[in-house]
Amino acid sequence: MPSPRTRETALQPGVSPARAKSRAWGRLAELRGPGVPARALDARALAALAANPGCGRRAILDGAGVDKAALAEALGAPAVFGQSQFAFMRGNAFEARVKADGGAELLRLAHTRLDPGAEPPRESRVPDLSAVGPEGRTARTALALREATRAGAWTLLDHPMLALEVAGSPAYLEPDAVVVHPDGSWTVVEIKSFPMLDGSADPAKVGAAARQSAVYVLALEDVAARLDPVPRVRHRVLLVCPKDFSNLPTASAVDVRKQRAVTARQLTRLTRVEDIADALPEGVCFSPELPSEELTAAVEAVPATYAPECLATCELAFHCRARSRAQGAVTALGRSARADLGGLSTVEDVLAAAHGEAGDPDDPAVAALRRAAALRAEALEQAGREAACR
Ligand code: SF4
């Protein structure tokens, strides 16, 4: 499969990549609205984007750096998920504790959980990663990774910056930490404030952390691929959480091979942001300053694929759910129901098929619906007879 960059050149013959890029950036800035700064994509958003790759609406809004929470508010359907201020502060305090003393405890956990055969970390090497802007920080991180790999010593990179090209645009990602092992391999570290009780944590939260970490692993692999020899990016990440109900850190190794493979496949399937932008009518803008009718029309101009899972991952979920219900779309019933219903895309179509008013009787979905409708009618008839006898 060609890389996104190769496709970019191929899609725009006669236009230099730099010119095409600056034109694309201009178009995305127009979509955000005059003077509205771009909101950076993070790994959590990318993991959610990869979980619903068919949604052009989310792809264009994230790709253009639109603040979806502000947009949802302006549309009159504000999101209700996200971290409370208290949880945010507690998370920051725990992370600071984990990384205290030059990350000595963090390196000790990496040694015991992931690399017990290596010599234990005796001193903490924590390179300075400060630089101007995301591009500068990304370059500084790549340099620090190269130096640490050559040094062959335990090294902690605190909040490195990585870049990953997504749907033709760069996304800058900031993992909690990356550890370089003495053998030159690299591990992503994810620090969470949910507790690990008796060595295990809430599977849903661990799953979300694994999907997020998988995005960092992909970005790290991009950095590794530019080095010679290519360092190994470990596919077991280190998840650090508070032990039981204390504030003491504990950790476990989480295998993210599956999440990495799924995310990589989904990200390559994402429609290129510029292609979606080019298909939009002229003048479409998602600035939260606009009147809600204008914003609604702008949002509706981009096709979406709503699923109930959106409620936990996308700020626009209430808006998309309301539209999906208003249109009678079967997507609102969930992915498995949608898959079972085959080509029947609205509740109206489903009812017509079940009542024998429409649909091909040889279609397995139509046949199953008619069988279910007949069984229901039979059950209701029997219940009616039983009620009459009482
Ligand atoms: S809530 Fe809407 S925009 Fe967000 S992923 Fe779902 S369908 Fe797409």
CSV table of C-alpha atoms in Angstrom, one decimal, residues 24-376:
chain,number,residue,atom,x,y,z
A,24,ALA,CA,-4.5,21.9,2.4
A,25,TRP,CA,-3.6,23.7,5.7
A,26,GLY,CA,-5.3,26.9,4.4
A,27,ARG,CA,-8.5,25.0,3.6
A,28,LEU,CA,-8.4,23.3,7.1
A,29,ALA,CA,-7.9,26.7,8.8
A,30,GLU,CA,-11.0,28.0,6.8
A,31,LEU,CA,-13.0,25.1,8.2
A,32,ARG,CA,-12.0,26.0,11.8
A,33,GLY,CA,-13.0,29.6,11.3
A,34,PRO,CA,-11.1,32.9,11.3
A,35,GLY,CA,-8.7,33.2,14.2
A,36,VAL,CA,-9.7,29.9,15.7
A,37,PRO,CA,-6.6,28.0,16.8
A,38,ALA,CA,-6.2,24.3,15.9
A,39,ARG,CA,-6.8,21.8,18.6
A,40,ALA,CA,-4.1,19.2,18.6
A,41,LEU,CA,-5.0,15.5,18.2
A,42,ASP,CA,-4.0,13.3,21.0
A,43,ALA,CA,-3.6,9.5,21.2
A,44,ARG,CA,-6.9,9.1,22.9
A,45,ALA,CA,-8.6,10.9,20.0
A,46,LEU,CA,-6.7,8.9,17.5
A,47,ALA,CA,-7.6,5.7,19.1
A,48,ALA,CA,-11.3,6.7,19.0
A,49,LEU,CA,-10.9,7.9,15.4
A,50,ALA,CA,-9.4,4.5,14.5
A,51,ALA,CA,-12.3,2.8,16.2
A,52,ASN,CA,-14.8,4.4,13.8
A,53,PRO,CA,-12.7,4.8,10.6
A,54,GLY,CA,-15.8,5.2,8.4
A,55,CYS,CA,-16.9,8.5,10.1
A,56,GLY,CA,-15.9,11.3,7.7
A,57,ARG,CA,-17.4,13.8,10.1
A,58,ARG,CA,-15.0,13.0,12.9
A,59,ALA,CA,-12.1,12.7,10.5
A,60,ILE,CA,-12.6,16.2,9.1
A,61,LEU,CA,-13.3,17.8,12.5
A,62,ASP,CA,-10.2,16.2,14.1
A,63,GLY,CA,-8.1,16.7,11.0
A,64,ALA,CA,-8.9,20.4,10.9
A,65,GLY,CA,-8.3,20.8,14.6
A,66,VAL,CA,-11.9,21.8,15.4
A,67,ASP,CA,-12.7,21.9,19.1
A,68,LYS,CA,-15.5,19.3,19.1
A,69,ALA,CA,-16.6,20.0,22.7
A,70,ALA,CA,-17.1,23.7,21.8
A,71,LEU,CA,-18.9,22.8,18.6
A,72,ALA,CA,-21.2,20.3,20.4
A,73,GLU,CA,-22.0,23.1,22.9
A,74,ALA,CA,-22.8,25.5,20.1
A,75,LEU,CA,-25.0,22.9,18.5
A,76,GLY,CA,-27.0,22.7,21.7
A,77,ALA,CA,-25.9,19.1,22.4
A,78,PRO,CA,-23.0,19.3,24.8
A,79,ALA,CA,-20.8,16.3,25.6
A,80,VAL,CA,-21.0,14.9,29.1
A,81,PHE,CA,-17.9,12.8,29.2
A,82,GLY,CA,-14.3,13.8,30.2
A,83,GLN,CA,-12.2,14.0,33.3
A,84,SER,CA,-13.3,16.1,36.2
A,85,GLN,CA,-10.9,18.7,37.5
A,86,PHE,CA,-10.4,16.7,40.6
A,87,ALA,CA,-9.5,13.5,38.7
A,88,PHE,CA,-7.2,15.5,36.5
A,89,MET,CA,-5.3,17.0,39.5
A,90,ARG,CA,-5.1,13.6,41.2
A,91,GLY,CA,-3.7,12.1,38.0
A,92,ASN,CA,-1.1,14.8,37.7
A,93,ALA,CA,0.0,14.3,41.4
A,94,PHE,CA,0.3,10.6,40.9
A,95,GLU,CA,2.4,11.0,37.7
A,96,ALA,CA,4.7,13.4,39.5
A,97,ARG,CA,5.2,10.9,42.3
A,98,VAL,CA,5.9,8.1,39.8
A,99,LYS,CA,8.5,10.2,38.1
A,100,ALA,CA,10.1,11.7,41.3
A,101,ASP,CA,13.9,11.2,41.9
A,102,GLY,CA,14.7,11.2,38.2
A,103,GLY,CA,12.2,8.4,37.5
A,104,ALA,CA,14.1,5.9,39.7
A,105,GLU,CA,10.9,4.1,40.7
A,106,LEU,CA,9.6,4.1,37.2
A,107,LEU,CA,12.9,2.6,35.8
A,108,ARG,CA,12.8,0.0,38.6
A,109,LEU,CA,9.3,-1.0,37.6
A,110,ALA,CA,10.3,-1.2,33.9
A,111,HIS,CA,13.2,-3.4,34.9
A,112,THR,CA,11.3,-5.8,37.1
A,113,ARG,CA,8.1,-6.1,34.9
A,114,LEU,CA,9.6,-6.0,31.4
A,115,ASP,CA,13.4,-6.7,31.4
A,116,PRO,CA,14.4,-8.6,34.6
A,117,GLY,CA,17.4,-10.2,32.7
A,118,ALA,CA,19.0,-6.8,32.1
A,119,GLU,CA,21.2,-5.2,34.7
A,120,PRO,CA,19.2,-3.0,37.2
A,121,PRO,CA,19.1,0.7,36.6
A,122,ARG,CA,21.8,2.3,38.9
A,123,GLU,CA,21.4,5.9,37.9
A,124,SER,CA,18.6,7.9,36.2
A,125,ARG,CA,19.3,9.4,32.8
A,126,VAL,CA,16.6,11.9,32.0
A,127,PRO,CA,17.5,14.0,28.9
A,128,ASP,CA,16.2,17.5,28.5
A,129,LEU,CA,13.6,17.4,25.7
A,130,SER,CA,12.6,21.1,25.7
A,131,ALA,CA,12.4,22.8,22.4
A,132,VAL,CA,10.3,25.4,20.6
A,133,GLY,CA,7.0,24.2,19.0
A,134,PRO,CA,5.9,20.6,18.4
A,135,GLU,CA,8.2,20.1,15.4
A,136,GLY,CA,11.2,21.2,17.5
A,137,ARG,CA,10.2,18.9,20.4
A,138,THR,CA,9.7,16.0,18.0
A,139,ALA,CA,13.2,16.5,16.5
A,140,ARG,CA,14.6,16.8,20.1
A,141,THR,CA,12.9,13.6,21.1
A,142,ALA,CA,14.3,11.7,18.1
A,143,LEU,CA,17.8,12.9,18.9
A,144,ALA,CA,17.5,11.9,22.5
A,145,LEU,CA,16.2,8.5,21.5
A,146,ARG,CA,19.1,8.0,19.2
A,147,GLU,CA,21.7,9.1,21.8
A,148,ALA,CA,20.1,6.9,24.6
A,149,THR,CA,20.0,3.9,22.2
A,150,ARG,CA,23.7,4.3,21.4
A,151,ALA,CA,24.6,4.8,25.1
A,152,GLY,CA,23.0,1.4,26.0
A,153,ALA,CA,21.9,2.6,29.5
A,154,TRP,CA,18.5,2.8,31.2
A,155,THR,CA,17.0,6.2,30.1
A,156,LEU,CA,13.7,7.9,30.8
A,157,LEU,CA,12.2,10.3,28.3
A,158,ASP,CA,9.7,12.3,30.2
A,159,HIS,CA,6.8,13.5,28.0
A,160,PRO,CA,8.6,13.1,24.7
A,161,MET,CA,6.9,14.3,21.5
A,162,LEU,CA,6.2,12.0,18.6
A,163,ALA,CA,4.6,12.7,15.3
A,164,LEU,CA,2.3,10.4,13.4
A,165,GLU,CA,0.9,11.2,9.9
A,166,VAL,CA,-2.8,10.6,10.1
A,167,ALA,CA,-5.1,10.9,7.0
A,168,GLY,CA,-2.5,13.1,5.4
A,169,SER,CA,-1.9,15.4,8.3
A,170,PRO,CA,0.7,15.2,11.1
A,171,ALA,CA,-0.6,14.5,14.6
A,172,TYR,CA,1.7,15.3,17.5
A,173,LEU,CA,1.5,12.9,20.4
A,174,GLU,CA,2.9,13.1,23.9
A,175,PRO,CA,3.1,9.8,25.8
A,176,ASP,CA,3.6,10.0,29.5
A,177,ALA,CA,7.1,8.5,29.1
A,178,VAL,CA,9.3,6.3,27.0
A,179,VAL,CA,12.0,4.1,28.5
A,180,VAL,CA,15.1,3.1,26.6
A,181,HIS,CA,16.5,-0.3,27.8
A,182,PRO,CA,20.2,-1.2,28.0
A,183,ASP,CA,19.8,-3.4,24.9
A,184,GLY,CA,18.6,-0.3,23.0
A,185,SER,CA,14.9,-1.3,22.8
A,186,TRP,CA,12.1,1.2,23.6
A,187,THR,CA,9.0,0.9,25.8
A,188,VAL,CA,6.0,3.1,26.0
A,189,VAL,CA,4.9,4.0,29.5
A,190,GLU,CA,1.3,4.9,30.3
A,191,ILE,CA,0.6,6.3,33.8
A,192,LYS,CA,-3.1,6.1,34.9
A,193,SER,CA,-4.8,7.1,38.2
A,194,PHE,CA,-7.3,4.2,38.3
A,195,PRO,CA,-6.2,1.6,40.9
A,196,MET,CA,-4.7,-1.8,40.3
A,197,LEU,CA,-6.2,-4.2,42.8
A,198,ASP,CA,-4.3,-7.4,43.6
A,199,GLY,CA,-2.3,-6.9,40.4
A,200,SER,CA,-5.3,-6.3,38.0
A,201,ALA,CA,-7.4,-3.3,37.0
A,202,ASP,CA,-10.7,-2.6,35.4
A,203,PRO,CA,-10.5,-4.4,32.0
A,204,ALA,CA,-12.4,-1.6,30.2
A,205,LYS,CA,-9.9,1.0,31.5
A,206,VAL,CA,-6.9,-1.2,30.7
A,207,GLY,CA,-8.3,-1.8,27.2
A,208,ALA,CA,-8.6,2.0,26.6
A,209,ALA,CA,-5.1,2.5,27.9
A,210,ALA,CA,-3.9,-0.3,25.6
A,211,ARG,CA,-5.5,1.3,22.5
A,212,GLN,CA,-4.0,4.7,23.4
A,213,SER,CA,-0.6,3.1,24.0
A,214,ALA,CA,-0.8,1.3,20.6
A,215,VAL,CA,-1.0,4.7,18.9
A,216,TYR,CA,2.3,5.7,20.7
A,217,VAL,CA,3.9,2.5,19.7
A,218,LEU,CA,3.1,3.2,16.0
A,219,ALA,CA,4.5,6.7,16.3
A,220,LEU,CA,7.7,5.4,18.0
A,221,GLU,CA,8.1,2.8,15.2
A,222,ASP,CA,8.1,5.7,12.7
A,223,VAL,CA,11.0,7.3,14.7
A,224,ALA,CA,12.8,3.9,14.9
A,225,ALA,CA,12.5,3.3,11.2
A,226,ARG,CA,14.7,6.3,10.5
A,227,LEU,CA,17.6,5.0,12.6
A,228,ASP,CA,20.3,2.5,11.5
A,229,PRO,CA,20.3,-0.1,12.9
A,230,VAL,CA,16.5,0.1,13.6
A,231,PRO,CA,15.9,-0.2,17.4
A,232,ARG,CA,13.2,-2.6,18.6
A,233,VAL,CA,10.0,-1.0,19.8
A,234,ARG,CA,8.5,-3.3,22.4
A,235,HIS,CA,4.9,-4.3,21.9
A,236,ARG,CA,4.4,-4.8,25.7
A,237,VAL,CA,3.9,-1.4,27.2
A,238,LEU,CA,4.2,-0.6,30.9
A,239,LEU,CA,1.0,0.4,32.6
A,240,VAL,CA,1.6,2.2,35.9
A,241,CYS,CA,-1.3,2.7,38.4
A,242,PRO,CA,-1.8,3.3,42.1
A,243,LYS,CA,-1.4,0.0,44.1
A,244,ASP,CA,-4.7,-1.0,45.6
A,245,PHE,CA,-6.2,2.1,47.3
A,246,SER,CA,-2.8,3.7,48.1
A,247,ASN,CA,-0.8,6.3,46.3
A,248,LEU,CA,2.1,3.9,45.7
A,249,PRO,CA,2.9,3.0,42.1
A,250,THR,CA,2.7,-0.5,40.8
A,251,ALA,CA,2.8,-1.7,37.2
A,252,SER,CA,2.0,-4.4,34.8
A,253,ALA,CA,3.1,-5.2,31.3
A,254,VAL,CA,0.3,-5.0,28.7
A,255,ASP,CA,0.6,-6.7,25.4
A,256,VAL,CA,-0.7,-4.3,22.7
A,257,ARG,CA,0.1,-6.3,19.6
A,258,LYS,CA,-3.6,-6.7,18.7
A,259,GLN,CA,-4.5,-3.1,19.4
A,260,ARG,CA,-1.4,-2.0,17.4
A,261,ALA,CA,-2.4,-4.1,14.4
A,262,VAL,CA,-6.0,-3.0,14.5
A,263,THR,CA,-5.1,0.7,14.9
A,264,ALA,CA,-2.5,0.6,12.1
A,265,ARG,CA,-5.1,-1.0,9.7
A,266,GLN,CA,-7.8,1.4,10.7
A,267,LEU,CA,-5.6,4.5,10.3
A,268,THR,CA,-4.7,3.5,6.8
A,269,ARG,CA,-8.4,3.2,6.0
A,270,LEU,CA,-9.2,6.7,7.1
A,271,THR,CA,-10.3,8.9,4.2
A,272,ARG,CA,-7.8,11.6,3.6
A,273,VAL,CA,-8.9,14.8,5.3
A,274,GLU,CA,-8.2,16.9,2.2
A,275,ASP,CA,-10.4,14.6,0.1
A,276,ILE,CA,-13.3,15.1,2.6
A,277,ALA,CA,-12.6,18.9,2.7
A,278,ASP,CA,-12.6,19.1,-1.1
A,279,ALA,CA,-16.0,17.4,-1.3
A,280,LEU,CA,-17.6,20.0,1.0
A,281,PRO,CA,-19.5,22.9,-0.4
A,282,GLU,CA,-17.7,26.2,-0.6
A,283,GLY,CA,-17.9,28.3,2.6
A,284,VAL,CA,-18.6,25.5,5.1
A,285,CYS,CA,-17.2,26.5,8.5
A,286,PHE,CA,-17.3,24.9,11.9
A,287,SER,CA,-16.6,28.0,14.0
A,288,PRO,CA,-18.5,27.8,17.3
A,289,GLU,CA,-19.2,31.5,16.9
A,290,LEU,CA,-21.7,30.8,14.0
A,291,PRO,CA,-25.5,30.6,14.6
A,292,SER,CA,-26.6,27.1,15.4
A,293,GLU,CA,-28.7,26.6,12.2
A,294,GLU,CA,-25.6,27.4,10.1
A,295,LEU,CA,-23.4,25.1,12.2
A,296,THR,CA,-26.0,22.3,12.0
A,297,ALA,CA,-26.0,22.6,8.2
A,298,ALA,CA,-22.2,22.6,8.1
A,299,VAL,CA,-22.0,19.5,10.3
A,300,GLU,CA,-24.7,17.7,8.3
A,301,ALA,CA,-22.7,18.4,5.1
A,302,VAL,CA,-20.3,15.7,6.2
A,303,PRO,CA,-21.5,12.1,6.3
A,304,ALA,CA,-21.3,10.4,9.7
A,305,THR,CA,-21.5,6.8,10.8
A,306,TYR,CA,-23.1,7.0,14.3
A,307,ALA,CA,-22.9,4.0,16.6
A,308,PRO,CA,-23.8,3.9,20.3
A,309,GLU,CA,-20.1,3.5,21.1
A,310,CYS,CA,-19.7,7.1,20.0
A,311,LEU,CA,-21.3,8.1,23.3
A,312,ALA,CA,-18.1,7.1,25.2
A,313,THR,CA,-15.6,8.5,22.7
A,314,CYS,CA,-16.8,11.5,20.7
A,315,GLU,CA,-18.0,14.9,21.9
A,316,LEU,CA,-20.6,15.1,19.1
A,317,ALA,CA,-22.3,11.9,20.1
A,318,PHE,CA,-25.6,13.5,21.4
A,319,HIS,CA,-25.9,15.6,18.2
A,320,CYS,CA,-25.2,12.6,15.9
A,321,ARG,CA,-27.5,10.3,17.9
A,322,ALA,CA,-30.4,12.8,17.7
A,323,ARG,CA,-29.9,13.1,13.9
A,324,SER,CA,-29.5,9.4,13.5
A,325,ARG,CA,-32.8,8.8,15.4
A,326,ALA,CA,-34.6,11.5,13.5
A,327,GLN,CA,-33.6,9.9,10.3
A,328,GLY,CA,-34.7,6.5,11.6
A,329,ALA,CA,-31.2,5.1,10.8
A,330,VAL,CA,-30.5,1.6,12.1
A,331,THR,CA,-27.0,2.7,13.0
A,332,ALA,CA,-28.5,4.0,16.3
A,333,LEU,CA,-29.3,0.4,17.2
A,334,GLY,CA,-25.7,-0.6,17.4
A,335,ARG,CA,-23.1,-2.2,15.1
A,336,SER,CA,-24.2,-5.8,15.5
A,337,ALA,CA,-27.9,-5.0,14.7
A,338,ARG,CA,-26.7,-2.9,11.7
A,339,ALA,CA,-24.6,-5.8,10.5
A,340,ASP,CA,-27.5,-8.3,10.9
A,341,LEU,CA,-29.9,-6.0,9.0
A,342,GLY,CA,-27.7,-6.1,5.8
A,343,GLY,CA,-28.9,-3.5,3.3
A,344,LEU,CA,-31.8,-2.3,5.3
A,345,SER,CA,-30.7,1.1,6.5
A,346,THR,CA,-33.7,2.6,8.2
A,347,VAL,CA,-36.2,1.5,10.8
A,348,GLU,CA,-39.0,2.2,8.3
A,349,ASP,CA,-37.4,-0.3,5.8
A,350,VAL,CA,-37.0,-2.9,8.5
A,351,LEU,CA,-40.6,-2.7,9.5
A,352,ALA,CA,-41.8,-2.8,5.9
A,353,ALA,CA,-39.6,-5.9,5.3
A,354,ALA,CA,-40.9,-7.6,8.5
A,355,HIS,CA,-44.5,-7.0,7.5
A,356,GLY,CA,-44.0,-8.3,4.0
A,357,GLU,CA,-44.6,-4.9,2.4
A,358,ALA,CA,-41.1,-4.6,0.9
A,359,GLY,CA,-37.8,-6.4,0.6
A,360,ASP,CA,-36.5,-9.5,-1.3
A,361,PRO,CA,-37.8,-12.6,0.5
A,362,ASP,CA,-34.6,-14.4,-0.5
A,363,ASP,CA,-32.5,-11.9,1.4
A,364,PRO,CA,-31.5,-13.6,4.7
A,365,ALA,CA,-32.1,-10.5,6.7
A,366,VAL,CA,-35.6,-10.0,5.2
A,367,ALA,CA,-36.4,-13.7,5.8
A,368,ALA,CA,-35.3,-13.6,9.4
A,369,LEU,CA,-37.4,-10.4,10.0
A,370,ARG,CA,-40.5,-12.1,8.6
A,371,ARG,CA,-39.9,-15.2,10.7
A,372,ALA,CA,-39.5,-13.0,13.8
A,373,ALA,CA,-42.6,-11.0,12.9
A,374,ALA,CA,-44.6,-14.2,12.5
A,375,LEU,CA,-43.4,-15.6,15.9
A,376,ARG,CA,-44.3,-12.3,17.5
